[in-house]
Coordinates of C-alpha atoms and ligand atoms in Angstrom, one line a residue:
X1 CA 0.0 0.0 0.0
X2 CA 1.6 3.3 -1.2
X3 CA -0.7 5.5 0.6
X4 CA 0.9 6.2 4.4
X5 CA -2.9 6.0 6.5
X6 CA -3.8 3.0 4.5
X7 CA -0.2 1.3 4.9
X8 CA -0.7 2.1 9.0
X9 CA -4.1 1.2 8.7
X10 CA -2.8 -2.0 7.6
X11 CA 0.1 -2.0 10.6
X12 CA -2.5 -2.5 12.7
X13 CA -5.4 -4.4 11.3
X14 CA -3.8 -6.7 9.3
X15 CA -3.4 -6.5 5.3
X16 CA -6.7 -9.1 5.0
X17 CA -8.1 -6.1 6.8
X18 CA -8.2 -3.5 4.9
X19 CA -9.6 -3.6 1.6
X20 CA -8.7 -0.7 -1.0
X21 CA -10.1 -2.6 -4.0
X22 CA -13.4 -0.8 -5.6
X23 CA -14.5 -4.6 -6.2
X24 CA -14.3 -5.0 -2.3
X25 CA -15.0 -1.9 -0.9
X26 CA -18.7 -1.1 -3.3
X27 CA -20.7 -3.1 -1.4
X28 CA -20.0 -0.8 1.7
X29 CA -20.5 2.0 -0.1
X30 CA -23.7 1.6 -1.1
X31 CA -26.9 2.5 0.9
X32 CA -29.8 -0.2 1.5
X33 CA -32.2 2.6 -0.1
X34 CA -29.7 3.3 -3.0
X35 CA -30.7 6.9 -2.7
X36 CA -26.7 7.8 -2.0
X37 CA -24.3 6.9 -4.5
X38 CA -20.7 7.1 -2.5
X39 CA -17.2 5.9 -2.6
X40 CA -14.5 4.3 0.2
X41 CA -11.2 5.5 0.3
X42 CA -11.0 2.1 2.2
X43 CA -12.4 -0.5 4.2
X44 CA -10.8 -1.0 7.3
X45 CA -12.5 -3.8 9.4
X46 CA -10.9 -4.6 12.7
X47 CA -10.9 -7.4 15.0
X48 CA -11.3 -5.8 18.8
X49 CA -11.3 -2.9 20.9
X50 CA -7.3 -2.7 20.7
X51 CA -7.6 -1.9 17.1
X52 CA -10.4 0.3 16.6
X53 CA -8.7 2.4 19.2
X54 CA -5.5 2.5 17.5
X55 CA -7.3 2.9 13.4
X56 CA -9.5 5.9 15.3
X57 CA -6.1 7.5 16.1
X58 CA -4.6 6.7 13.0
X59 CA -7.1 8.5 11.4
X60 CA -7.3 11.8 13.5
X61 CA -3.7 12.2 13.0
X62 CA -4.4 12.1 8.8
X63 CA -7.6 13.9 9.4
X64 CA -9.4 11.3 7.6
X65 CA -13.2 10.9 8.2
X66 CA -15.0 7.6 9.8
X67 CA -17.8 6.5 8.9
X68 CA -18.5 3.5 11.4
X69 CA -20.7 0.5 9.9
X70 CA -22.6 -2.2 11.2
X71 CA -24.8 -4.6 8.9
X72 CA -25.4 -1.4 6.7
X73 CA -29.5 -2.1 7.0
X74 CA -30.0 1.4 8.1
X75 CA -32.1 3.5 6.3
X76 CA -31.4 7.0 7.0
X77 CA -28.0 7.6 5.0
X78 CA -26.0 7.8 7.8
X79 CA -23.6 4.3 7.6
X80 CA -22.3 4.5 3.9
X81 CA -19.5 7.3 2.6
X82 CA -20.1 10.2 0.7
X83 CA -19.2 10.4 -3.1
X84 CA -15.9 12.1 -1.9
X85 CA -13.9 9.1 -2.0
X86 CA -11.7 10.7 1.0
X87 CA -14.0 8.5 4.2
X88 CA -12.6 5.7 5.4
X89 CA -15.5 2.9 6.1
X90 CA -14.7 1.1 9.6
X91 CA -16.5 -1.7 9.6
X92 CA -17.3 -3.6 13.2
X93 CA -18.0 -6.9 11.0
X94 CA -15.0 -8.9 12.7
X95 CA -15.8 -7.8 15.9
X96 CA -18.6 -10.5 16.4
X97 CA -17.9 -12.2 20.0
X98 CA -20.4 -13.0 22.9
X99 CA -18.1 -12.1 25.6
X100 CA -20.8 -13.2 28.2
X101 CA -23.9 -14.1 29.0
X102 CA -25.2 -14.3 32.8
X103 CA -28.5 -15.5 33.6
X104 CA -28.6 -14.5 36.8
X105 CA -27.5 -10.8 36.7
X106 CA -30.0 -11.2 33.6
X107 CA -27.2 -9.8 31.2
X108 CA -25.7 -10.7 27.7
X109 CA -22.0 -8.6 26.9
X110 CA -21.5 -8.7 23.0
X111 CA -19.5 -6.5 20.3
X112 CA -20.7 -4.4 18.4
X113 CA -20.2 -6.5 15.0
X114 CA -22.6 -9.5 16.4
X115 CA -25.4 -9.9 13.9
X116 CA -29.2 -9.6 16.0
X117 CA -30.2 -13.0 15.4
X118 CA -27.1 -13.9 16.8
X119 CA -27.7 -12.4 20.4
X120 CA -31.5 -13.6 20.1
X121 CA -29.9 -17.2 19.9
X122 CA -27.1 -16.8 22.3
X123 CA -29.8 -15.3 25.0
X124 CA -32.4 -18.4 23.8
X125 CA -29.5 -21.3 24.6
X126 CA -29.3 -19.6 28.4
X127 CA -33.1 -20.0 28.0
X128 CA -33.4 -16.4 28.0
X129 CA -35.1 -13.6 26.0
X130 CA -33.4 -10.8 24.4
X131 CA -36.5 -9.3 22.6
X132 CA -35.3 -6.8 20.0
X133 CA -36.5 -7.8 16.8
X134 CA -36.8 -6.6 13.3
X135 CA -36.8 -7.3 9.8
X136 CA -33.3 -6.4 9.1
X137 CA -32.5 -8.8 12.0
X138 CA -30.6 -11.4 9.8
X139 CA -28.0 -8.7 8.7
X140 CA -28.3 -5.8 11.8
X141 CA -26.0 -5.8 14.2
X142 CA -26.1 -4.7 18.1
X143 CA -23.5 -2.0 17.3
X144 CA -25.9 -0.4 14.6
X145 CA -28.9 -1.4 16.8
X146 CA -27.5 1.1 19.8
X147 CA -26.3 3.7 17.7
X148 CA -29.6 3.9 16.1
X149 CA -32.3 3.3 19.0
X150 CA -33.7 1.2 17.3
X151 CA -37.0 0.1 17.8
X152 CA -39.6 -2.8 15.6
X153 CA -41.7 -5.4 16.9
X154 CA -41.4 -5.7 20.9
X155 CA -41.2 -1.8 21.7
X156 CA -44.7 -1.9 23.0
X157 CA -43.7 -4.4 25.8
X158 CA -39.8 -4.3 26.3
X159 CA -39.3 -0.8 25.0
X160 CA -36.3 0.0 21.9
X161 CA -32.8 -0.3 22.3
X162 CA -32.1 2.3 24.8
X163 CA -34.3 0.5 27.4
X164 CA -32.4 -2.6 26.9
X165 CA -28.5 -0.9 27.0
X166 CA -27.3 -1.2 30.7
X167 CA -23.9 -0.6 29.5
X168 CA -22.2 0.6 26.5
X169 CA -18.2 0.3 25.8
X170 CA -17.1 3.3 23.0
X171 CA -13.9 4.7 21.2
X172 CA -13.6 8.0 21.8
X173 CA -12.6 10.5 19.0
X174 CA -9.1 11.0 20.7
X175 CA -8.8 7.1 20.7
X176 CA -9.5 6.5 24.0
X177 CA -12.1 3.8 25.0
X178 CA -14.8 5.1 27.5
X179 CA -15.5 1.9 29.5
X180 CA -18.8 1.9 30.6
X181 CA -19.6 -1.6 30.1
X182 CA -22.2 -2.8 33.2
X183 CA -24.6 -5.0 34.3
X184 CA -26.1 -2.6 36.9
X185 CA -29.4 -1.2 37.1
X186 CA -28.9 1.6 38.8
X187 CA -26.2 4.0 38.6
X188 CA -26.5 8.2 39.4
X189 CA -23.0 8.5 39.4
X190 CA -23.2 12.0 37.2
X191 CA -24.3 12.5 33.5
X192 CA -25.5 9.1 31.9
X193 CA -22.8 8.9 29.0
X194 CA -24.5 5.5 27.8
X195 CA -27.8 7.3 26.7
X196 CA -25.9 10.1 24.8
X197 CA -24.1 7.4 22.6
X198 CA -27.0 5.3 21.9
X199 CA -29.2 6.9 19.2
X200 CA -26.0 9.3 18.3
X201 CA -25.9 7.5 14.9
X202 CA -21.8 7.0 14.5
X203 CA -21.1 10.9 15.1
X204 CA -20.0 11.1 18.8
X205 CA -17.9 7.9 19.0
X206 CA -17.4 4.4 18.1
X207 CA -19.4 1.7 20.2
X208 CA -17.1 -1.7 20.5
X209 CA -19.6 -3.5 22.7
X210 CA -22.6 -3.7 24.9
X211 CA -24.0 -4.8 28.0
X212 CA -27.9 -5.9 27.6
X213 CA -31.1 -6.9 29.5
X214 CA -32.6 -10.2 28.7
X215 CA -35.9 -11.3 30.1
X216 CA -37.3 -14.4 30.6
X217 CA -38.5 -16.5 27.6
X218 CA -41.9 -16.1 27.2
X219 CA -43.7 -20.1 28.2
X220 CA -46.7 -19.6 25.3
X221 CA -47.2 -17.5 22.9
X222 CA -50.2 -16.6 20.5
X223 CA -49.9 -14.8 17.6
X224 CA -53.4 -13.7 15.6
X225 CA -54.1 -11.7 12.3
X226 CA -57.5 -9.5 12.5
X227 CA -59.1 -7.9 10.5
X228 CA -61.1 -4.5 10.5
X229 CA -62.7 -1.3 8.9
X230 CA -60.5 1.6 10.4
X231 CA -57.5 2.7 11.7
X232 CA -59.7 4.2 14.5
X233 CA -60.4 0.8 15.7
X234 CA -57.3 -0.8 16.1
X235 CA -56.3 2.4 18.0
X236 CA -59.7 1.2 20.1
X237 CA -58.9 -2.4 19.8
X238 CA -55.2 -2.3 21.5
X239 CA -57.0 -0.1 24.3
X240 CA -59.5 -3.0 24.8
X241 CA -56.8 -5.8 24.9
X242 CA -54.2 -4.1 26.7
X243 CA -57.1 -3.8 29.5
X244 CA -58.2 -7.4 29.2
X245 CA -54.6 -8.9 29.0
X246 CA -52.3 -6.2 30.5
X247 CA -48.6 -6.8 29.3
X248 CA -49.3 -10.0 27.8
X249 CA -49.9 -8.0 24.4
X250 CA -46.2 -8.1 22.7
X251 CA -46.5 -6.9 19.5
X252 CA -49.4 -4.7 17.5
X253 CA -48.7 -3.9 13.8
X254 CA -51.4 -1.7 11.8
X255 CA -51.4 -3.3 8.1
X256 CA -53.3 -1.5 5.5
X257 CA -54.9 -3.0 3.1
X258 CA -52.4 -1.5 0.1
X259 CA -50.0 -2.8 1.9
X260 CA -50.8 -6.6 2.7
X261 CA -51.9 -6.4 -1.4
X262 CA -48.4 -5.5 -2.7
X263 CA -47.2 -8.3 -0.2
X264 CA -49.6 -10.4 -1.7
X265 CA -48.5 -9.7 -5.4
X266 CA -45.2 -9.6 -5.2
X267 CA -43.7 -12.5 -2.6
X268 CA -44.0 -15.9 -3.9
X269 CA -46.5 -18.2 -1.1
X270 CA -48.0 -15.7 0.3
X271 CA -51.8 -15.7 1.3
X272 CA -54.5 -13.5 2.8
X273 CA -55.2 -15.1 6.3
X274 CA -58.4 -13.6 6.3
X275 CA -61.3 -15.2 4.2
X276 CA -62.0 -11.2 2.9
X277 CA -60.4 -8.4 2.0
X278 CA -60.5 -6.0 5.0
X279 CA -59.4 -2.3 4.5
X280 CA -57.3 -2.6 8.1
X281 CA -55.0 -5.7 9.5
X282 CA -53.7 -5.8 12.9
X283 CA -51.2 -8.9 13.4
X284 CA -50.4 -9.2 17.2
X285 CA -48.5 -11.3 19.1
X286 CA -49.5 -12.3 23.1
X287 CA -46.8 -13.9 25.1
X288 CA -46.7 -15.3 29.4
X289 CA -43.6 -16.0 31.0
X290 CA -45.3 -18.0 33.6
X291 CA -47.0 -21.8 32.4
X292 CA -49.5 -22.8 32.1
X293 CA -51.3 -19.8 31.6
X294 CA -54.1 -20.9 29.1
X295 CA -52.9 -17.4 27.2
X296 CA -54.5 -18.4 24.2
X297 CA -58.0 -18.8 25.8
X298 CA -57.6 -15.2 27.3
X299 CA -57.0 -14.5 23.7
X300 CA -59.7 -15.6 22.6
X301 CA -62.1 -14.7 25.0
X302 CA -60.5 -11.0 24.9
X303 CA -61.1 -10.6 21.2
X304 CA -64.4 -12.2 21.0
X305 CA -65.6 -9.5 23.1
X306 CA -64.1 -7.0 20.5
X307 CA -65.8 -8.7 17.8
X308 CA -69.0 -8.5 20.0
X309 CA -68.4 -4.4 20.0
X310 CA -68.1 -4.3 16.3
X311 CA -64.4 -3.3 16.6
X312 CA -63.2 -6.3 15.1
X313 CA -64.5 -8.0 12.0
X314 CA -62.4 -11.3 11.7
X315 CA -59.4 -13.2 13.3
X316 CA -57.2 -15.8 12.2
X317 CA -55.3 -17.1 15.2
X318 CA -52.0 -19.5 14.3
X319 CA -52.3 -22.7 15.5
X320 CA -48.4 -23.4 15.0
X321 CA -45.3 -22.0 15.1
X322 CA -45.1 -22.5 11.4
X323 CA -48.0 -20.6 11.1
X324 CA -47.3 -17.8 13.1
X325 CA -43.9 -17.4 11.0
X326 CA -46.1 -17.0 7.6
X327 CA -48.1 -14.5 9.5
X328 CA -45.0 -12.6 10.4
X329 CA -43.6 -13.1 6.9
X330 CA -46.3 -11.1 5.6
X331 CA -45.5 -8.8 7.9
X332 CA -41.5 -8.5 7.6
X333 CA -41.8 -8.6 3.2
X334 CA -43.9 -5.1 2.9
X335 CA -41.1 -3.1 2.6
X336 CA -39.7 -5.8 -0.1
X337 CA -42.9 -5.5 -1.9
X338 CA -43.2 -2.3 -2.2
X339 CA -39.9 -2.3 -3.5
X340 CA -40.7 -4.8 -6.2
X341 CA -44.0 -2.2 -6.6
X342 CA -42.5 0.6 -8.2
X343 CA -41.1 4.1 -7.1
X344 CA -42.0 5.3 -3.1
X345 CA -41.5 7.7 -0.8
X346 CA -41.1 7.2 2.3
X347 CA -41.9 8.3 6.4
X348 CA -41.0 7.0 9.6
X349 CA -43.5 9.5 11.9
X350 CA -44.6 8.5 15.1
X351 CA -47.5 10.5 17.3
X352 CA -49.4 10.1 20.1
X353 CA -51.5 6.0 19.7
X354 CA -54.9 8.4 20.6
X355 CA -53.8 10.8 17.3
X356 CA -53.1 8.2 14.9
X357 CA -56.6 8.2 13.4
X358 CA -56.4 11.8 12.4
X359 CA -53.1 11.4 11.1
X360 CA -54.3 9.4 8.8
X361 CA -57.5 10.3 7.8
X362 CA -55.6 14.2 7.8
X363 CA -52.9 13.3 5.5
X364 CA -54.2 10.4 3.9
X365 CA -57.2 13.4 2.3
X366 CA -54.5 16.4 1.7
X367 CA -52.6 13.9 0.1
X368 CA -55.1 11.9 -2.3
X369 CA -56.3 15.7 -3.2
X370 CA -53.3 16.8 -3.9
X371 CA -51.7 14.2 -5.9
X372 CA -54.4 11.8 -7.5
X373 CA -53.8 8.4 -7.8
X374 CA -51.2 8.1 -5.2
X375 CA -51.2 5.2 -2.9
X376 CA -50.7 4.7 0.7
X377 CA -48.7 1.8 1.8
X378 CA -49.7 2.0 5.1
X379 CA -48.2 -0.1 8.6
X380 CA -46.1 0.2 11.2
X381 CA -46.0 -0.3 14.7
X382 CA -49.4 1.2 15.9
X383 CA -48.6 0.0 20.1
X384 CA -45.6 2.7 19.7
X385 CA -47.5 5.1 18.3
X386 CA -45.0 4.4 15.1
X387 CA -46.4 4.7 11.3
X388 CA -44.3 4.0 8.3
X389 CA -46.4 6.3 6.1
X390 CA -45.0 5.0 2.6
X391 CA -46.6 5.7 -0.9
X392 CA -46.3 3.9 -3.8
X393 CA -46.3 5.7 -7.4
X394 CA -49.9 5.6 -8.6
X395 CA -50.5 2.9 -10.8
X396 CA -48.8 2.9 -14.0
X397 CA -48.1 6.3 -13.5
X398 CA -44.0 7.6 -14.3
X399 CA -41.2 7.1 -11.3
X400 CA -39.8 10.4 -12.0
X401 CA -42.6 12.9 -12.4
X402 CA -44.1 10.9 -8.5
X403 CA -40.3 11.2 -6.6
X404 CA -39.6 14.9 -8.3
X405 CA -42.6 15.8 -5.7
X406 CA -40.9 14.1 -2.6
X407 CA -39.9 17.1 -0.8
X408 CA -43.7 18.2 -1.2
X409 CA -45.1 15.5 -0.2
X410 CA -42.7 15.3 2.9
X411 CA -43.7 18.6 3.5
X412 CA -47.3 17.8 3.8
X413 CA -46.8 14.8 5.9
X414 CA -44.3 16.4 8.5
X415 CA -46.9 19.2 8.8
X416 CA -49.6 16.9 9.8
X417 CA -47.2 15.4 12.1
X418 CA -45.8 18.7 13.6
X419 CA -49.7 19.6 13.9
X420 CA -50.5 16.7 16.2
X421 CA -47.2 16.7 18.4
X422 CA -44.9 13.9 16.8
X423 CA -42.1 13.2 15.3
X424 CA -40.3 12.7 11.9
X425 CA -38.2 9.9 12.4
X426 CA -39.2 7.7 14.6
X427 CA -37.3 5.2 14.5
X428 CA -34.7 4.7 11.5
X429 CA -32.9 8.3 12.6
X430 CA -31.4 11.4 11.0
X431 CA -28.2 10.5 9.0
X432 CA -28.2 12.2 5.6
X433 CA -31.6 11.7 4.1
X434 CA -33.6 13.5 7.0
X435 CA -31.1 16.0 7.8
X436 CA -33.0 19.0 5.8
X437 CA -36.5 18.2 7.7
X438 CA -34.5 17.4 10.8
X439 CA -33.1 21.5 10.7
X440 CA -36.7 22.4 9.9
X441 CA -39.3 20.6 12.3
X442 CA -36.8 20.5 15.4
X443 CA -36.7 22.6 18.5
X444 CA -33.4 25.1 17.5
X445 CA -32.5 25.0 21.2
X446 CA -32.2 21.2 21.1
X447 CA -30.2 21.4 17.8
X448 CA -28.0 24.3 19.5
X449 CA -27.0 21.7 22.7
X450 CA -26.5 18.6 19.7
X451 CA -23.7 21.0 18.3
X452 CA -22.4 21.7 21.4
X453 CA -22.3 17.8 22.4
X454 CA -20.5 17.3 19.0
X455 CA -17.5 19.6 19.0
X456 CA -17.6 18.8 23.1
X457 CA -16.7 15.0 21.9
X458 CA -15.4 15.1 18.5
X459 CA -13.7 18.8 18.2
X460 CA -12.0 17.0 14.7
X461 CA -15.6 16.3 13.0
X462 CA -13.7 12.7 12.8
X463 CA -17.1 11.0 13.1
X464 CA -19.7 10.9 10.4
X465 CA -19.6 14.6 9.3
X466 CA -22.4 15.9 7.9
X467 CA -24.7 13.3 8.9
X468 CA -27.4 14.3 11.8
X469 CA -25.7 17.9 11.9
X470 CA -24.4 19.7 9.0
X471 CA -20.6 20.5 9.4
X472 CA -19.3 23.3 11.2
Ligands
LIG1 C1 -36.0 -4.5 6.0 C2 -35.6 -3.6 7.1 C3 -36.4 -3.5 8.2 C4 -36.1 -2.6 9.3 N1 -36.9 -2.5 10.3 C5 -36.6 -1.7 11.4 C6 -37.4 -1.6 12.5 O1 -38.4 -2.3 12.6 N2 -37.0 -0.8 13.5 C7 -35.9 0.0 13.4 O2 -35.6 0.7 14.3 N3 -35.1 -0.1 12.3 C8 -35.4 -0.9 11.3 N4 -34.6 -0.9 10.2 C9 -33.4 -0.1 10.1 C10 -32.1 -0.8 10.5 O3 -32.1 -2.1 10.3 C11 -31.8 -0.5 11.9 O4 -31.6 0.8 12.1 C12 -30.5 -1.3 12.5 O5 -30.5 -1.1 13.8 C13 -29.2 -0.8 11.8 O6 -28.2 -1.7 12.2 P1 -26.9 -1.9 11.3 O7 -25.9 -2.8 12.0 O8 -27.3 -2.4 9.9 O9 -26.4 -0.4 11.2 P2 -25.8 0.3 10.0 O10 -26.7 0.5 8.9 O11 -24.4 -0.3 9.6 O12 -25.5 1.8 10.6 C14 -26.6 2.6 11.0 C15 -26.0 3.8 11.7 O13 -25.3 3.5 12.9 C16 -23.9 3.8 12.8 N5 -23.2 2.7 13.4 C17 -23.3 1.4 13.0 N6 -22.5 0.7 13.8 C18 -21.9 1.5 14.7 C19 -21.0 1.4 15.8 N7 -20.5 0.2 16.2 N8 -20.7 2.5 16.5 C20 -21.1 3.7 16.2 N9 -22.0 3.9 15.2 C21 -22.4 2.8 14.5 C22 -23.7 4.1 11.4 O14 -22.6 5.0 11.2 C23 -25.0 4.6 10.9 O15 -25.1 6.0 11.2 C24 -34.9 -1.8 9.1 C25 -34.1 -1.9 8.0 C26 -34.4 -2.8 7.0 C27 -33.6 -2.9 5.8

């Protein structure tokens, strides 16, 4: 390697470690969405804590910008380069280890590079849960998950990943590591420096590993597919069930019908659970930690009374595990779908569970007014108060003419959003693609104490420049 950083990079990581090659290093640079085109000045992927340390250094003394990177499933921008070609990628790929899991303290310690499903398993062979869980699970890993809060199908019961971080371990812009890694539940020893790196999307430091909650594993489960007319009643229907099974209620994901359609179209074995085609779907999942609990006659019981208050119009309960998979496969392929669909745009909004109703209905008419034949690819994680407001291009109609009015139609939704007191990314974050509506919609004094946070931590702009706050 002629290039001194990349031949020091090298020094340290190994040569199989760094990869310079555009061949190798495209597939980093490229965003899930493809909405960013960029370019690596190289890959460096290193193996522990030691290393990232000494690469971070390495690269502050060059003044070469990091861009940390998990499973590179996020879908804000924020984990691929820019088309500068001067970032250096550091991926956390190698750094894949359980160090522990302790199922009395009720605690897993992992790196940051260990894939989701991975820690799901490791907590399930101690016979333990560790319930964060979403689509990208397969490819995500608990570094990314941290640095983006994120959130998906348990947030209703167990909360997103802040909730479950009890301790955090991060490379600090000077190369230093901040070890904060700990199984305690309660610590007021000053400022909590966990929560400020979890959520800070790879622009405040590097996180290397990660102490985490499990729970116990739930005994029975019941997972169900319903069916109804509205939006409102689902809001009505969780209210109902939450008061008729308390805690028990896991997971409660709003399908519209557009959306369960394009599933249906587009992935291969897919059927409608439901013997008609309701406008709304709610699948939800019930699960007790204590046996036996007879959780699926509660279930039943619970939404038999909402059928019996016209809330509900049909349910499909699984009566395997096998069948509860297809039911979440449905789920978990919409955003496939509506890939395969054609041209969308795109929201992650959340607002208050009671205001979700008029957020639709609200947008859903300024919209259809606005730009006929549009259609809304509705679902999301109603219990959390989370939509993913997407819309397809109307049918048959031309890709470019429907995204040249994104920023528009963003515009109308964030409005409708601001107007009922939520926010614009609920979930997936900031990074580069939210960044503009970010500066618009939030409070300046919060932005004000970000920047401060930022040149506080990383005085270089080492970390992810540009993405959640513009550069200096
Ligand atoms: C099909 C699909 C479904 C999804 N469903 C959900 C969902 O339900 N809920 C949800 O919240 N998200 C969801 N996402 C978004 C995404 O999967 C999550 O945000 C995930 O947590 C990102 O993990 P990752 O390892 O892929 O991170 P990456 O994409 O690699 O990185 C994401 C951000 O974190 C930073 N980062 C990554 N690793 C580190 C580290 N070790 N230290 C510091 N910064 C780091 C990056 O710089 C970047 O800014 C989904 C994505 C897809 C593709």
């Amino acid at each position: 390697l002629t290039d001194p950083l990349l031949a020091s990079l090298a020094a340290i990581v190994g040569d199989a470690g760094v990869l310079v090659d555009e061949r190798d290093t495209a597939p980093y640079a490229r965003d899930w969405r493809g909405r960013l085109p960029g370019r690596a000045r190289a890959v460096v992927r290193p193996a522990s804590t030691r290393h990232v340390s000494e690469v971070v250094r390495a690269c502050g003394r060059a003044n070469v910008p990091i861009v940390p990177q998990g499973g590179n499933t996020g879908l804000a921008g924020g984990s691929t380069p820019d088309a500068s070609g001067r970032e250096v990628v550091l991926s956390l790929a190698r750094m894949n280890r359980i160090r522990t899991v302790d199922p009395v303290d009720n605690t897993m310690t992992a790196e940051a590079g260990v894939i989701l499903a991975h820690a799901q398993e490791a907590a399930a062979a101690h016979d333990r849960l560790f319930p964060l869980s979403l689509a990208a699970e397969g490819s995500a890993t608990l570094g990314g998950n941290l640095a983006t809060n994120a959130g998906g199908e348990q947030v209703l019961r167990y909360g997103s990943a802040r909730a479950l971080t009890l301790g955090i371990e991060v490379v600090l812009a000077d190369g230093r590591v901040l070890d904060a890694l700990s199984p305690l539940r309660k610590d007021n020893t000053g400022y909590d420096l966990r929560d400020l790196f979890v959520g800070s999307e790879g622009t405040l430091g590097v996180i290397t590993a990660a102490t985490l909650q499990l729970f116990p594993r739930p005994r029975e489960q019941v997972t169900a597919w319903i069916g109804l007319d509205s939006a409102a009643g689902a809001v009505r229907l969780l209210s109902e069930l939450r008061a008729a099974l308390g805690e028990r209620v896991s997971a409660f994901e709003l399908i519209s019908r557009e959306a369960l359609a394009q599933v249906l179209r587009h992935v291969e074995g897919t059927r409608d659970p439901l013997a008609r085609p309701w406008p709304w779907a709610v699948l939800a999942e019930f699960g007790d930690t204590s046996a036996p609990a007879d959780l699926r006659g509660a279930v039943e019981r619970a939404l038999a009374d909402a059928i019996e208050l016209g809330i509900v119009r049909d349910v499909a309960l699984a009566s395997s595990e096998a069948q509860a998979a297809a039911l979440w496969h449905l789920r978990d392929h919409i955003p496939e779908a509506q890939t395969r669909e054609g041209a969308s745009i795109k929201h992650d909004i959340s607002v208050p569970v009671s205001r979700i109703p008029e957020l639709i209905d609200r947008a859903g008419e300024e919209l259809l007014r606005r730009f006929p034949g549009v259609r809304l690819c509705t679902f999301g994680h109603v219990g959390d108060g989370n939509l993913h407001y997407n819309l397809s291009v109307p049918a048959g109609g031309d890709a470019g003419a429907f995204l040249a009015q994104e920023d528009t139609i963003h515009a109308v939704v964030y409005a409708h959003v601001q107007a009922l007191g939520g926010s614009i990314s609920a979930e997936h974050g900031i990074g580069r693609l939210k960044q503009a509506d970010f500066l618009r919609f939030k409070d300046p004094v919060a932005v004000d104490v970000m920047r401060a946070v930022k040149r506080a931590l990383d005085p270089q702009g080492l970390f992810n420049p540009g993405r959640v706050l513009p550069r200096d």
